[in-house]
Short mmCIF file of C-alpha atoms in Angstrom, two decimals:
data_model
loop_
_atom_site.label_atom_id
_atom_site.label_comp_id
_atom_site.label_asym_id
_atom_site.label_seq_id
_atom_site.Cartn_x
_atom_site.Cartn_y
_atom_site.Cartn_z
CA MET A 726 -3.28 44.11 -25.42
CA GLY A 727 -0.29 44.50 -23.13
CA SER A 728 -2.04 43.05 -20.12
CA LEU A 729 -3.19 40.03 -22.16
CA ILE A 730 0.43 39.23 -22.96
CA HIS A 731 1.25 39.55 -19.27
CA ILE A 732 -1.52 37.14 -18.35
CA GLN A 733 -0.38 34.70 -21.00
CA LYS A 734 3.20 34.87 -19.72
CA PHE A 735 2.04 34.40 -16.16
CA LEU A 736 0.03 31.29 -17.11
CA GLN A 737 2.94 29.86 -19.08
CA LEU A 738 5.30 30.33 -16.16
CA THR A 739 2.79 28.83 -13.73
CA ILE A 740 2.31 25.75 -15.90
CA ILE A 741 6.05 25.33 -16.36
CA ASN A 742 6.54 25.77 -12.63
CA LEU A 743 3.87 23.15 -11.84
CA LEU A 744 4.62 20.50 -14.42
CA VAL A 745 8.28 20.76 -15.29
CA ILE A 746 10.25 21.96 -12.28
CA ARG A 747 10.77 19.02 -9.97
CA LYS A 748 9.66 19.68 -6.42
CA PRO A 749 10.93 17.93 -3.29
CA TYR A 750 8.82 15.22 -1.66
CA MET A 751 6.53 16.21 1.17
CA ASN A 752 7.78 15.99 4.74
CA PRO A 753 7.24 12.30 5.67
CA TYR A 754 5.34 13.05 8.88
CA MET A 755 3.05 15.46 7.00
CA ALA A 756 2.46 12.88 4.26
CA GLY A 757 1.73 10.36 7.02
CA VAL A 758 -0.91 12.66 8.51
CA ILE A 759 -2.61 13.01 5.09
CA LEU A 760 -2.49 9.25 4.54
CA GLY A 761 -3.93 8.72 8.03
CA VAL A 762 -6.80 11.13 7.31
CA VAL A 763 -7.56 9.30 4.04
CA LEU A 764 -7.58 5.98 5.92
CA LEU A 765 -9.85 7.48 8.59
CA ALA A 766 -12.18 8.71 5.84
CA ALA A 767 -12.39 5.18 4.41
CA MET A 768 -13.31 3.88 7.87
CA PHE A 769 -15.84 6.67 8.53
CA LEU A 770 -17.51 6.56 5.11
CA SER A 771 -17.29 2.92 4.02
CA GLY A 772 -16.47 1.10 7.27
CA ARG A 773 -13.28 -0.35 5.87
CA GLY A 774 -9.60 0.32 5.41
CA LEU A 775 -7.47 0.99 2.34
CA GLY A 776 -6.22 -1.78 0.04
CA ALA A 777 -4.14 -2.39 -3.05
CA SER A 778 -3.50 -6.10 -3.69
CA GLY A 779 -7.23 -6.89 -3.45
CA GLY A 780 -7.98 -4.63 -6.41
CA LEU A 781 -5.34 -6.44 -8.49
CA LYS A 782 -6.91 -9.79 -7.54
CA TYR A 783 -10.38 -8.72 -8.75
CA CYS A 784 -8.85 -7.64 -12.08
CA VAL A 785 -7.17 -11.05 -12.49
CA VAL A 786 -10.34 -12.93 -11.51
CA SER A 787 -12.27 -10.90 -14.06
CA ILE A 788 -9.74 -11.59 -16.84
CA VAL A 789 -9.72 -15.32 -16.12
CA GLY A 790 -13.52 -15.28 -16.11
CA ALA A 791 -13.58 -13.65 -19.54
CA VAL A 792 -11.00 -16.04 -21.00
CA ASP A 793 -12.21 -19.35 -19.56
CA ALA A 794 -15.73 -19.27 -18.14
CA ASP A 795 -15.84 -23.06 -17.60
CA HIS A 796 -12.66 -23.05 -15.52
CA VAL A 797 -14.10 -20.27 -13.33
CA ALA A 798 -17.43 -22.05 -12.85
CA GLN A 799 -15.71 -25.27 -11.76
CA SER A 800 -13.16 -23.68 -9.41
CA PRO A 801 -14.35 -23.06 -5.87
CA TYR A 802 -11.81 -20.22 -5.62
CA TYR A 803 -12.92 -18.22 -8.67
CA SER A 804 -16.63 -19.01 -8.58
CA LYS A 805 -17.23 -17.21 -5.27
CA TYR A 806 -16.25 -13.88 -6.90
CA PHE A 807 -19.01 -14.26 -9.49
CA GLU A 808 -21.78 -15.05 -7.00
CA ASP A 809 -22.98 -11.53 -6.03
CA SER A 810 -23.28 -9.39 -9.14
CA GLY A 811 -21.45 -11.68 -11.54
CA LYS A 812 -19.09 -8.76 -12.12
CA PRO A 813 -15.92 -8.95 -10.00
CA LEU A 814 -14.81 -5.54 -11.30
CA LYS A 815 -17.82 -3.87 -9.69
CA ASN A 816 -15.96 -3.72 -6.42
CA TRP A 817 -14.93 -0.96 -4.01
CA LEU A 818 -11.24 -1.98 -4.18
CA VAL A 819 -11.14 -1.90 -7.99
CA PHE A 820 -12.54 1.64 -8.04
CA GLU A 821 -10.16 2.62 -5.27
CA ILE A 822 -7.07 1.51 -7.21
CA LEU A 823 -8.35 3.36 -10.30
CA GLY A 824 -8.57 6.43 -8.07
CA MET A 825 -5.02 5.76 -6.85
CA VAL A 826 -3.69 6.03 -10.41
CA VAL A 827 -5.52 9.35 -10.83
CA GLY A 828 -4.35 10.69 -7.45
CA GLY A 829 -0.75 9.63 -8.06
CA PHE A 830 -0.83 11.23 -11.51
CA ILE A 831 -2.17 14.52 -10.10
CA SER A 832 0.52 14.54 -7.41
CA GLY A 833 3.25 13.72 -9.93
CA ALA A 834 1.99 16.42 -12.31
CA LEU A 835 1.87 19.10 -9.60
CA SER A 836 5.37 18.16 -8.48
CA GLY A 837 7.07 17.90 -11.87
CA ARG A 838 7.70 14.17 -11.45
CA LEU A 839 5.90 12.73 -14.49
CA GLY A 840 7.99 10.83 -17.03
CA PHE A 841 8.70 7.34 -18.35
CA LYS A 842 11.66 5.88 -16.50
CA VAL A 843 13.17 2.65 -15.19
CA GLU A 844 14.47 3.60 -11.78
CA LYS A 845 17.65 1.85 -10.65
CA PRO A 846 21.22 2.50 -9.50
CA ALA A 847 23.68 3.18 -12.34
CA HIS A 848 25.52 -0.14 -11.82
CA VAL A 849 22.34 -2.23 -12.32
CA SER A 850 21.21 -3.04 -15.87
CA ASN A 851 17.65 -2.33 -17.04
CA ARG A 852 17.17 -6.03 -17.68
CA ARG A 853 18.19 -6.98 -14.16
CA ARG A 854 16.02 -4.29 -12.56
CA LEU A 855 12.96 -5.33 -14.56
CA LEU A 856 13.52 -9.05 -13.95
CA PHE A 857 13.65 -8.48 -10.19
CA ALA A 858 10.66 -6.14 -10.33
CA PHE A 859 8.69 -8.91 -12.09
CA LEU A 860 9.75 -11.62 -9.63
CA GLY A 861 9.12 -9.31 -6.68
CA GLY A 862 5.63 -8.55 -7.99
CA ILE A 863 4.80 -12.26 -8.28
CA LEU A 864 5.99 -13.00 -4.74
CA PHE A 865 4.42 -9.92 -3.14
CA VAL A 866 0.94 -10.43 -4.50
CA TYR A 867 1.07 -14.20 -3.96
CA GLY A 868 1.97 -13.55 -0.31
CA ALA A 869 -0.71 -10.87 -0.06
CA GLN A 870 -3.41 -13.31 -1.19
CA LEU A 871 -2.25 -15.81 1.42
CA ALA A 872 -2.11 -13.21 4.21
CA ARG A 873 -5.47 -11.69 3.13
CA GLY A 874 -3.94 -8.30 2.40
CA CYS A 875 -0.71 -6.44 1.68
CA THR A 876 1.07 -3.52 3.34
CA SER A 877 -2.09 -1.42 2.82
CA GLY A 878 -4.99 -3.74 3.56
CA ALA A 879 -3.42 -6.05 6.13
CA ALA A 880 -0.57 -4.10 7.76
CA LEU A 881 -1.60 -0.40 7.70
CA SER A 882 -5.40 -0.72 7.80
CA GLY A 883 -5.14 -3.75 10.10
CA MET A 884 -3.01 -1.83 12.58
CA ALA A 885 -5.35 1.16 12.48
CA VAL A 886 -8.21 -1.05 13.78
CA LEU A 887 -5.79 -2.58 16.32
CA SER A 888 -6.15 -6.07 14.84
CA VAL A 889 -3.65 -8.77 15.78
CA ALA A 890 -3.58 -9.76 12.10
CA GLY A 891 -2.41 -6.24 11.18
CA PHE A 892 0.47 -6.15 13.66
CA VAL A 893 1.58 -9.72 12.90
CA THR A 894 1.52 -9.18 9.13
CA MET A 895 3.40 -5.88 9.47
CA ILE A 896 6.15 -7.51 11.57
CA ALA A 897 6.35 -10.49 9.19
CA ILE A 898 6.67 -8.27 6.08
CA PHE A 899 9.30 -5.92 7.45
CA GLY A 900 11.19 -8.60 9.44
CA SER A 901 11.44 -10.78 6.35
CA ALA A 902 12.46 -7.85 4.14
CA TYR A 903 15.34 -7.06 6.52
CA LEU A 904 16.47 -10.71 6.41
CA PHE A 905 16.34 -10.87 2.61
CA ALA A 906 17.87 -7.38 2.19
CA TRP A 907 21.37 -8.79 2.60
CA PHE A 908 20.94 -11.18 -0.34
CA PHE A 909 19.71 -8.49 -2.73
CA ARG A 910 21.92 -5.61 -1.54
CA LYS A 911 23.80 -5.43 -4.85
CA ASN A 912 20.54 -4.45 -6.58
CA TRP A 913 20.22 -1.35 -4.44
CA ILE A 914 23.46 -0.14 -2.84
CA MET B 1223 -23.34 8.38 12.23
CA GLY B 1224 -20.47 6.51 10.65
CA PRO B 1225 -19.73 4.36 8.82
CA ILE B 1226 -22.08 6.55 6.80
CA LEU B 1227 -22.53 4.34 3.75
CA ILE B 1228 -23.27 1.24 5.85
CA HIS B 1229 -25.82 3.08 8.02
CA SER B 1230 -27.56 4.78 5.13
CA ASP B 1231 -27.88 1.73 2.83
CA ALA B 1232 -26.28 3.78 0.06
CA SER B 1233 -26.48 2.50 -3.50
CA THR B 1234 -23.66 0.40 -4.88
CA TRP B 1235 -22.60 3.18 -7.21
CA ILE B 1236 -22.29 5.75 -4.41
CA ASN B 1237 -20.12 3.27 -2.54
CA LEU B 1238 -17.95 2.65 -5.61
CA LEU B 1239 -17.63 6.39 -6.25
CA THR B 1240 -16.53 6.83 -2.63
CA GLY B 1241 -13.90 4.14 -3.20
CA PHE B 1242 -12.69 6.02 -6.27
CA LEU B 1243 -12.44 9.34 -4.37
CA ILE B 1244 -10.68 7.68 -1.41
CA GLY B 1245 -8.31 6.14 -3.95
CA ILE B 1246 -7.44 9.60 -5.32
CA GLY B 1247 -6.47 10.72 -1.82
CA PHE B 1248 -4.56 7.49 -1.19
CA GLY B 1249 -2.62 7.71 -4.46
CA PHE B 1250 -1.90 11.40 -3.92
CA ALA B 1251 -0.56 10.84 -0.38
CA LEU B 1252 1.68 7.93 -1.44
CA GLU B 1253 3.17 9.87 -4.34
CA GLN B 1254 3.74 13.02 -2.25
CA ALA B 1255 5.51 10.90 0.37
CA GLY B 1256 7.95 9.70 -2.30
CA PHE B 1257 6.58 6.15 -2.40
CA SER B 1258 6.65 6.37 -6.19
CA SER B 1259 10.41 5.75 -5.99
CA SER B 1260 11.65 2.17 -5.51
CA ARG B 1261 15.09 3.36 -4.41
CA LYS B 1262 13.52 5.56 -1.75
CA LEU B 1263 11.43 2.63 -0.51
CA ALA B 1264 14.43 0.27 -0.56
CA GLY B 1265 16.28 2.79 1.61
CA MET B 1266 14.17 1.49 4.48
CA PHE B 1267 16.04 -1.84 4.34
CA TYR B 1268 19.52 -0.36 3.97
CA GLY B 1269 19.04 2.55 6.38
CA TYR B 1270 19.72 5.48 4.05
CA ASP B 1271 16.06 6.58 3.83
CA THR B 1272 13.46 5.70 6.48
CA THR B 1273 10.50 7.57 5.00
CA VAL B 1274 8.51 4.31 4.89
CA LEU B 1275 8.55 3.90 8.66
CA LYS B 1276 7.74 7.55 9.34
CA VAL B 1277 4.80 7.73 6.94
CA PHE B 1278 3.45 4.31 7.84
CA PHE B 1279 3.36 4.77 11.60
CA THR B 1280 2.23 8.40 11.46
CA ALA B 1281 -0.70 7.34 9.26
CA ALA B 1282 -1.62 4.39 11.50
CA ILE B 1283 -1.55 6.59 14.62
CA VAL B 1284 -3.63 9.36 13.02
CA ALA B 1285 -6.27 6.79 11.99
CA MET B 1286 -6.19 5.15 15.45
CA ILE B 1287 -6.60 8.43 17.34
CA GLY B 1288 -9.14 9.73 14.82
CA SER B 1289 -11.35 6.67 15.09
CA GLN B 1290 -11.18 6.77 18.90
CA LEU B 1291 -12.23 10.43 18.89
CA LEU B 1292 -15.09 9.75 16.48
CA LYS B 1293 -16.20 6.88 18.72
CA PHE B 1294 -15.91 9.03 21.87
CA PHE B 1295 -18.17 11.69 20.38
CA GLY B 1296 -20.62 9.04 19.18
CA LEU B 1297 -19.93 9.72 15.52
CA ILE B 1298 -18.96 6.21 14.48
CA ASP B 1299 -20.05 2.70 15.36
CA MET B 1300 -16.69 0.92 15.40
CA ASP B 1301 -18.48 -2.46 15.55
CA LEU B 1302 -19.37 -1.91 11.89
CA VAL B 1303 -15.78 -1.15 10.83
CA PHE B 1304 -14.02 -4.20 9.40
CA VAL B 1305 -11.45 -5.77 11.72
CA ASN B 1306 -9.00 -8.08 9.96
CA HIS B 1307 -9.48 -11.76 10.74
CA TYR B 1308 -6.48 -13.48 12.24
CA TYR B 1309 -5.22 -16.67 10.61
CA PRO B 1310 -1.76 -16.90 12.23
CA TYR B 1311 -0.05 -19.33 9.82
CA ALA B 1312 -1.31 -17.60 6.67
CA ALA B 1313 -0.50 -14.13 8.04
CA ILE B 1314 3.09 -15.06 8.92
CA THR B 1315 3.85 -17.17 5.83
CA GLY B 1316 2.23 -14.60 3.55
CA GLY B 1317 4.09 -11.79 5.32
CA VAL B 1318 7.46 -13.52 4.89
CA ILE B 1319 6.78 -14.07 1.15
CA MET B 1320 5.76 -10.39 0.86
CA GLY B 1321 8.98 -9.26 2.56
CA ALA B 1322 11.06 -11.16 -0.01
CA GLY B 1323 8.98 -9.65 -2.81
CA PHE B 1324 9.39 -6.18 -1.33
CA VAL B 1325 13.18 -6.22 -1.31
CA MET B 1326 13.39 -7.91 -4.73
CA GLY B 1327 10.79 -5.77 -6.48
CA GLY B 1328 11.31 -2.52 -4.59
CA PHE B 1329 7.58 -1.96 -4.26
CA CYS B 1330 4.51 -3.19 -2.49
CA PRO B 1331 1.23 -3.23 -4.46
CA GLY B 1332 0.11 0.26 -3.31
CA THR B 1333 3.47 1.90 -3.92
CA GLY B 1334 3.75 0.03 -7.24
CA ILE B 1335 0.47 1.63 -8.35
CA SER B 1336 1.74 5.00 -7.14
CA ALA B 1337 4.99 4.70 -9.12
CA PHE B 1338 3.14 3.41 -12.20
CA SER B 1339 0.88 6.48 -12.08
CA ILE B 1340 3.83 8.82 -12.73
CA GLY B 1341 5.36 6.65 -15.46
CA LYS B 1342 7.85 4.33 -13.72
CA MET B 1343 8.31 1.34 -15.98
CA ASP B 1344 9.82 -0.87 -13.27
CA ALA B 1345 6.54 -0.38 -11.40
CA LEU B 1346 4.52 -1.45 -14.44
CA VAL B 1347 6.57 -4.67 -14.64
CA PHE B 1348 6.13 -5.17 -10.87
CA LEU B 1349 2.34 -4.87 -11.27
CA ILE B 1350 2.34 -7.32 -14.21
CA GLY B 1351 4.24 -9.69 -11.90
CA GLY B 1352 1.54 -8.96 -9.33
CA PHE B 1353 -1.17 -10.10 -11.74
CA VAL B 1354 0.81 -13.30 -12.32
CA GLY B 1355 1.14 -13.75 -8.54
CA ALA B 1356 -2.61 -13.40 -8.00
CA PHE B 1357 -3.22 -15.85 -10.87
CA LEU B 1358 -0.74 -18.38 -9.41
CA PHE B 1359 -2.43 -18.10 -6.02
CA ALA B 1360 -5.84 -18.81 -7.51
CA GLU B 1361 -4.50 -21.81 -9.47
CA THR B 1362 -2.55 -23.25 -6.51
CA PHE B 1363 -5.34 -22.54 -4.02
CA PRO B 1364 -6.34 -26.22 -3.55
CA LEU B 1365 -2.73 -27.01 -2.55
CA ILE B 1366 -2.42 -24.16 -0.08
CA GLN B 1367 -5.99 -24.09 1.25
CA LYS B 1368 -5.10 -25.92 4.46
CA LEU B 1369 -2.41 -23.37 5.37
CA TYR B 1370 -4.77 -20.55 4.32
CA MET B 1371 -7.43 -21.62 6.84
CA ALA B 1372 -5.24 -23.03 9.64
CA GLY B 1373 -5.59 -21.92 13.27
CA TYR B 1374 -8.37 -19.35 12.74
CA LYS B 1375 -8.65 -16.98 15.70
CA GLY B 1376 -11.38 -14.58 14.57
CA PRO B 1377 -11.23 -10.78 14.23
CA VAL B 1378 -9.17 -10.33 17.39
CA LYS B 1379 -7.79 -6.99 18.53
CA LEU B 1380 -4.34 -6.77 20.09
CA SER B 1381 -5.65 -4.53 22.87
CA GLU B 1382 -8.10 -7.30 23.85
CA SER B 1383 -5.46 -10.03 23.84
CA LEU B 1384 -3.17 -7.86 25.98
CA GLY B 1385 -6.08 -7.11 28.32
CA VAL B 1386 -5.81 -3.30 28.08
CA SER B 1387 -8.26 -0.68 26.85
CA ASP B 1388 -7.97 0.59 23.26
CA GLY B 1389 -6.88 4.00 24.58
CA VAL B 1390 -4.02 2.61 26.68
CA PHE B 1391 -2.95 0.40 23.81
CA ILE B 1392 -2.86 3.33 21.35
CA PHE B 1393 -0.84 5.32 23.86
CA LEU B 1394 1.71 2.47 23.94
CA VAL B 1395 1.83 2.36 20.14
CA ILE B 1396 2.56 6.11 20.10
CA ILE B 1397 5.44 5.67 22.55
CA VAL B 1398 6.90 2.82 20.48
CA ALA B 1399 6.49 4.86 17.30
CA LEU B 1400 8.28 7.89 18.81
CA VAL B 1401 11.22 5.66 19.78
CA MET B 1402 11.28 4.22 16.26
CA PHE B 1403 11.15 7.70 14.69
CA TRP B 1404 14.14 8.69 16.82
CA LEU B 1405 16.04 5.53 15.78
CA ALA B 1406 15.07 6.13 12.14
CA GLU B 1407 16.52 9.65 12.19
CA LYS B 1408 19.73 8.21 13.71
CA ALA B 1409 19.89 5.46 11.08
CA GLU B 1410 19.59 7.99 8.26
CA VAL B 1411 22.71 9.71 9.59
CA LYS B 1412 24.64 6.50 10.26
CA PHE B 1413 23.84 4.78 6.93
CA LYS B 1414 23.64 7.94 4.84
CA ARG B 1415 24.22 7.56 1.11
CA PRO B 1416 24.21 11.04 -0.38
CA ASP B 1417 25.14 9.51 -3.76
CA ILE B 1418 21.78 7.67 -3.74
CA THR B 1419 19.52 10.11 -1.93
CA SER B 1420 20.59 13.04 -4.13
CA GLU B 1421 19.23 11.14 -7.16
CA LEU B 1422 15.81 10.35 -5.66
#
């Protein structure tokens, strides 16, 4: 009986330790090594890099296809995504971003970082933070469609295969962000 | 020999499952790095936190060296690994738009997904904006098609255009990255904001 109570206590403490106590982030160079190994695995297994904006695009294409099939059939942009299987969601990138949500959740759970929250400096209102998050999302993914990939698919994965496109996109993203940083500084500092 | 799933004609579902598993690793690494925090990411542009640069370049270098080693030992056919196609005007214009979105939204799509996965509501709104952005691109595609296709150069590698071997080129990238890591550590001291970083 006594040892059972001990085991129960031990499990309780372990769960509390895992899920509730907030742990520091991983050393950035170590996290970079893990990310690099994951990217290498994508290259070695599937012959491709990582991506994020592409998966969002396939979701949107699929939604538009479900809502307005005529529009999709007439548009040269949408129709190409329905040519192969007719199911844009049956795509490597869509499954990868589903995995990302699971992987991020596991990491957050093990590090005590789960919780609903709008993250912002104290002097910024929720409304302002969410408005800028929305506008930033529109611009980022619009730009990612134009550049054929975002920070993951164009910049990081593109650099890993030494492509000019990867280096140019990386410099354009970060160069532009530094230029615009001055205008939006009050949102952050 | 790699890429394994291309060589072995694996079924679609095995390929999709691989994508899912790779995604778990990807999401885990981003969250562990702290990319689930918009204020940590924004630190890159104000100097108080340069995690983005450190993680990004370390990952790129590990993948570069890893793929060269696999190739050297005959374990991967790099000709079958996708090399991004270079459309200069679209890459630069798209990149500039992304940079503006980054500093306004505080996320990129991958880090937005990472932050959403632990419950950040600003990330959810960013991703909804992302859906709208992808929709707007599809609807405005006829207007922007010319820019999208302009000046196509093919899947060119920077090592080729500089006329050096991949190995020499990667060595140069490592040197540049080490200098940037050193500058990043300096910047974090110079622009330090303990009031912000203590909350992250």
